[in-house]
mmCIF file of C-alpha atoms in Angstrom:
data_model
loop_
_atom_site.group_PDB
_atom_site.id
_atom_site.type_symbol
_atom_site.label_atom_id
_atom_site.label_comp_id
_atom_site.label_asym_id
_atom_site.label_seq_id
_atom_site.Cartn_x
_atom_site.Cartn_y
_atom_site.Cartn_z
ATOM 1 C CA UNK A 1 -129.016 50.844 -97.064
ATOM 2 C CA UNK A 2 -132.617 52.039 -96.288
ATOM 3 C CA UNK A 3 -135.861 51.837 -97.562
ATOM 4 C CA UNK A 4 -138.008 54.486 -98.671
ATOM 5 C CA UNK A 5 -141.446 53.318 -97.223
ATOM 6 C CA UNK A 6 -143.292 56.420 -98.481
ATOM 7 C CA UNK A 7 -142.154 55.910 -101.662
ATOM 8 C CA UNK A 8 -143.070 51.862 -101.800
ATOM 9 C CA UNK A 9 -146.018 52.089 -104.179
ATOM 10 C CA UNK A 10 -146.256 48.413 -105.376
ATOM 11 C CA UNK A 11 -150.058 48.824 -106.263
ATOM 12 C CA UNK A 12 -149.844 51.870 -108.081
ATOM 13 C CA UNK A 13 -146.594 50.099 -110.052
ATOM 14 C CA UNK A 14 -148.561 47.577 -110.749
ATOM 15 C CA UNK A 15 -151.670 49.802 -111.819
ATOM 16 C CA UNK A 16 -148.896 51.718 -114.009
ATOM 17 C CA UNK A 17 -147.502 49.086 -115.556
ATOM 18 C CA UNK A 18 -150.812 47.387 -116.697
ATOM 19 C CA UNK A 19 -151.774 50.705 -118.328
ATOM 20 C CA UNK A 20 -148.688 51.330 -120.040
ATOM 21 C CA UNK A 21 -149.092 47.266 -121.674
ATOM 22 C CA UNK A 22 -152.433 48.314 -122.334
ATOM 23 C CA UNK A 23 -152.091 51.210 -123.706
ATOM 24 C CA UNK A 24 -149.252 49.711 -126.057
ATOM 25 C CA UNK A 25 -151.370 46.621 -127.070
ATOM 26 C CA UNK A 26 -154.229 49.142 -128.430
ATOM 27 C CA UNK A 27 -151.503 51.268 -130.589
ATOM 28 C CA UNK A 28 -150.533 47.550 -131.953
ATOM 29 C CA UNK A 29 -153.619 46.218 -132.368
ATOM 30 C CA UNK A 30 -155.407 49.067 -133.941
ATOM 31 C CA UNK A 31 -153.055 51.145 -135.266
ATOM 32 C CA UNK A 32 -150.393 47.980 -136.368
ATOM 33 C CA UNK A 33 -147.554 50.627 -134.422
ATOM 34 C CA UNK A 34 -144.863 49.727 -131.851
ATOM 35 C CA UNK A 35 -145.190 52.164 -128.809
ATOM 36 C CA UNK A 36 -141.407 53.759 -128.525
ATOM 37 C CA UNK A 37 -141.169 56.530 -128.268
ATOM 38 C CA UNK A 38 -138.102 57.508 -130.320
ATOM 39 C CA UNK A 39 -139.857 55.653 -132.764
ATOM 40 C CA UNK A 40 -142.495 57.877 -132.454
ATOM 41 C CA UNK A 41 -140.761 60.814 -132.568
ATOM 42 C CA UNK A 42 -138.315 60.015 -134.938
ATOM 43 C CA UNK A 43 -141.288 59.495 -137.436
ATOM 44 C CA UNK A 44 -143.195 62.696 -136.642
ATOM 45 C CA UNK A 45 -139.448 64.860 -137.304
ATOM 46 C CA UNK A 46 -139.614 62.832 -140.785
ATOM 47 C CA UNK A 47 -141.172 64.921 -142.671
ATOM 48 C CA UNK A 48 -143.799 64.525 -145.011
ATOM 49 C CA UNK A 49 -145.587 62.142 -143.001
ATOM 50 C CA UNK A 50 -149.191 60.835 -143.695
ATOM 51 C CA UNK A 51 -149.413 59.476 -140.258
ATOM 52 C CA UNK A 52 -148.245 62.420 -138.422
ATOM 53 C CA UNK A 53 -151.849 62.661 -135.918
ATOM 54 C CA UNK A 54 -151.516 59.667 -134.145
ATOM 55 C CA UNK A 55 -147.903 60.509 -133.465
ATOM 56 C CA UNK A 56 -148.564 63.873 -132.555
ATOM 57 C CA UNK A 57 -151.362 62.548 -130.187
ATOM 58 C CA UNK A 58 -149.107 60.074 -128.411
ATOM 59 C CA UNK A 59 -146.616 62.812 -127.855
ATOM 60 C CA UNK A 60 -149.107 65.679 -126.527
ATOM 61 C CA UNK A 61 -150.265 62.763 -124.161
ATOM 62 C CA UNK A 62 -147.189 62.400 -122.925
ATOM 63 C CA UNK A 63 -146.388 65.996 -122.057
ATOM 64 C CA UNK A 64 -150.394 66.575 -121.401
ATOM 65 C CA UNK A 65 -150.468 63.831 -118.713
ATOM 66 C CA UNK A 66 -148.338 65.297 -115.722
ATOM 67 C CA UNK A 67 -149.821 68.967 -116.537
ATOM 68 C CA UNK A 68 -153.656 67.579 -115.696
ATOM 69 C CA UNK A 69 -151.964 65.766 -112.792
ATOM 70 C CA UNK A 70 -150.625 68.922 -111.575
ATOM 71 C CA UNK A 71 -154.238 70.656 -112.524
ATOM 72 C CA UNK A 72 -156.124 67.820 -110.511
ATOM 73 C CA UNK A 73 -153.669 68.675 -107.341
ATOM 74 C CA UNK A 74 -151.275 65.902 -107.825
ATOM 75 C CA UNK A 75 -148.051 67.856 -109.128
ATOM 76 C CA UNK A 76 -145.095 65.849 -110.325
ATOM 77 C CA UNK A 77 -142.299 67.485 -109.277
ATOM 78 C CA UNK A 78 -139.186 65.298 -109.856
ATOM 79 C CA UNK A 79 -136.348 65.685 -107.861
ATOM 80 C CA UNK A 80 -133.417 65.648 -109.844
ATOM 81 C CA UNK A 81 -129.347 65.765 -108.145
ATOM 82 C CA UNK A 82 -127.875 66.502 -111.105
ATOM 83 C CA UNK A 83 -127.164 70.003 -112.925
ATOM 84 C CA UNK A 84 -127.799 71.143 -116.209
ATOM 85 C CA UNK A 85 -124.588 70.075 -118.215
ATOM 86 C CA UNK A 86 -124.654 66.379 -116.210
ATOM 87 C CA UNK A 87 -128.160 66.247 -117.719
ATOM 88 C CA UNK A 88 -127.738 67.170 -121.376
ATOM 89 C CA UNK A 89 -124.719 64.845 -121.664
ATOM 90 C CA UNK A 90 -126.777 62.025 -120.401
ATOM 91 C CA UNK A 91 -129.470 62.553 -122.618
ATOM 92 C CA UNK A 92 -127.393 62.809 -125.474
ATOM 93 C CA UNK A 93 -125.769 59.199 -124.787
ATOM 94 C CA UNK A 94 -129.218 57.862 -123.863
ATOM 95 C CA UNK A 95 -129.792 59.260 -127.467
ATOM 96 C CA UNK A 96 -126.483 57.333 -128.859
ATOM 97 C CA UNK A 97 -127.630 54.062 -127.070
ATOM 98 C CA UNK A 98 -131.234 54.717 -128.202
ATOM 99 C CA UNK A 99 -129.900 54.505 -131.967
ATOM 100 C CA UNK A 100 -127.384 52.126 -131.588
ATOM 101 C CA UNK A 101 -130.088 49.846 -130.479
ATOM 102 C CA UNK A 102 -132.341 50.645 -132.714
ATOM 103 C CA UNK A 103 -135.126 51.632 -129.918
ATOM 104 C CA UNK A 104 -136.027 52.320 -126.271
ATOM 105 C CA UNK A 105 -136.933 51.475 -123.679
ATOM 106 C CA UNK A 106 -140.054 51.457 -124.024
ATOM 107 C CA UNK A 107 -140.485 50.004 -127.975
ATOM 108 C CA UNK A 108 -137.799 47.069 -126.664
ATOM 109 C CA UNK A 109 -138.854 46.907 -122.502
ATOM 110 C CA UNK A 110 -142.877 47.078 -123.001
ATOM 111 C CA UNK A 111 -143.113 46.121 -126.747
ATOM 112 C CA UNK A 112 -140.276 43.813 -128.430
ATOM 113 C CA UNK A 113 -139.822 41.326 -125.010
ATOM 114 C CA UNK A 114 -143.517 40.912 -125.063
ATOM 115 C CA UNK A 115 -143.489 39.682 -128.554
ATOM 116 C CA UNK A 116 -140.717 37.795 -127.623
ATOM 117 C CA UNK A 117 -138.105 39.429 -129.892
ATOM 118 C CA UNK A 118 -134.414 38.138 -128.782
ATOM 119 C CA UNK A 119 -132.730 41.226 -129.715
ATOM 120 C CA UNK A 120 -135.547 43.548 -127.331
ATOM 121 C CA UNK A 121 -134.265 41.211 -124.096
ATOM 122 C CA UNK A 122 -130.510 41.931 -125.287
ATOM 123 C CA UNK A 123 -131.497 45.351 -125.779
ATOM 124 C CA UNK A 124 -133.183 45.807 -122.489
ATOM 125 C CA UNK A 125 -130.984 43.754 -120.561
ATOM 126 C CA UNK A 126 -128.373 46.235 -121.490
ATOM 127 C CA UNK A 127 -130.315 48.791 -120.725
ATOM 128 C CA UNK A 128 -130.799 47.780 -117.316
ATOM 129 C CA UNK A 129 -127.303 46.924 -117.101
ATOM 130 C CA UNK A 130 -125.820 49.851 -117.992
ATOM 131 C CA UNK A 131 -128.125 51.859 -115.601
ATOM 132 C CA UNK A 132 -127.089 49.924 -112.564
ATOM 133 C CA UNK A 133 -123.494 50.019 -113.106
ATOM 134 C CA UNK A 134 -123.862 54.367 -113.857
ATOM 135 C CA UNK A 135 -125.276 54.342 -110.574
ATOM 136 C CA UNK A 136 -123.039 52.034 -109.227
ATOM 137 C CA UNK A 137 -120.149 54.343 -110.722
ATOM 138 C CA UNK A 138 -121.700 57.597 -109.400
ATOM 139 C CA UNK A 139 -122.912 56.623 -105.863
ATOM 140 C CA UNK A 140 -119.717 54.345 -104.816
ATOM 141 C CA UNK A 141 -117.004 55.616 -106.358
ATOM 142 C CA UNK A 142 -117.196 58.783 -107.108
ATOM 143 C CA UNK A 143 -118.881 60.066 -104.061
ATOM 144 C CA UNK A 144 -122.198 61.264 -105.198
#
């Protein structure tokens, strides 16, 4: 096993991180609002909604974000081993898990184990575990 040096960005992680917490204790504190994002986006396709701006800003933020990245010179390009059937089935079980959890990652991860909610850390800790045992699965035994 080998380490990626290039990619070792523990300060900009760290930067990261604290602006995603921040940015989720502002929605909570101002706008009373968990920051997940299927949360988020399950409320905006529920439709009529009365509080359909602030969801619609969250969302256009997160598409918005890597496109003035790219326009400042700092394209995010992800690099992706996986074709386009391999994708859509994993998005539609991260879509299952998503509702048999009752959130995401993020509204459980960044929001629920911060407020100390027992069923975000059994959430998220299943989460995580499921992740590493996928690529567990897909690196050591099946070859990939």
């Amino acid at each position: 096993m080998s380490i990626d040096i290039a990619s070792f960005t523990p300060g900009l992680s760290l930067t990261g991180g604290m602006v995603i917490g921040g940015a989720a204790a502002v929605l909570v504190l101002f706008n009373g609002r968990i920051a997940g994002i299927s949360g988020i986006l399950g409320g905006l396709l529920n439709m009529p909604q009365k509080d359909a701006g602030w969801r619609v800003g969250f969302i256009a933020g997160l598409v918005g974000a890597p496109v003035l990245a790219g326009l400042l010179g700092h394209p995010i390009a992800p690099d992706i081993h996986a074709g386009w059937s391999e994708i859509l089935v994993a998005g539609f079980l991260v879509g299952i898990g998503t509702r048999y959890a009752s959130g995401c990652t993020s509204g459980h991860g960044v929001c629920g184990i911060s407020r100390g909610s027992v069923r975000s850390l059994v959430a998220t800790a299943t989460f995580m575990a499921s992740g590493s045992l996928t690529v567990f699965v897909s690196r050591h035994l099946l070859g990939g």
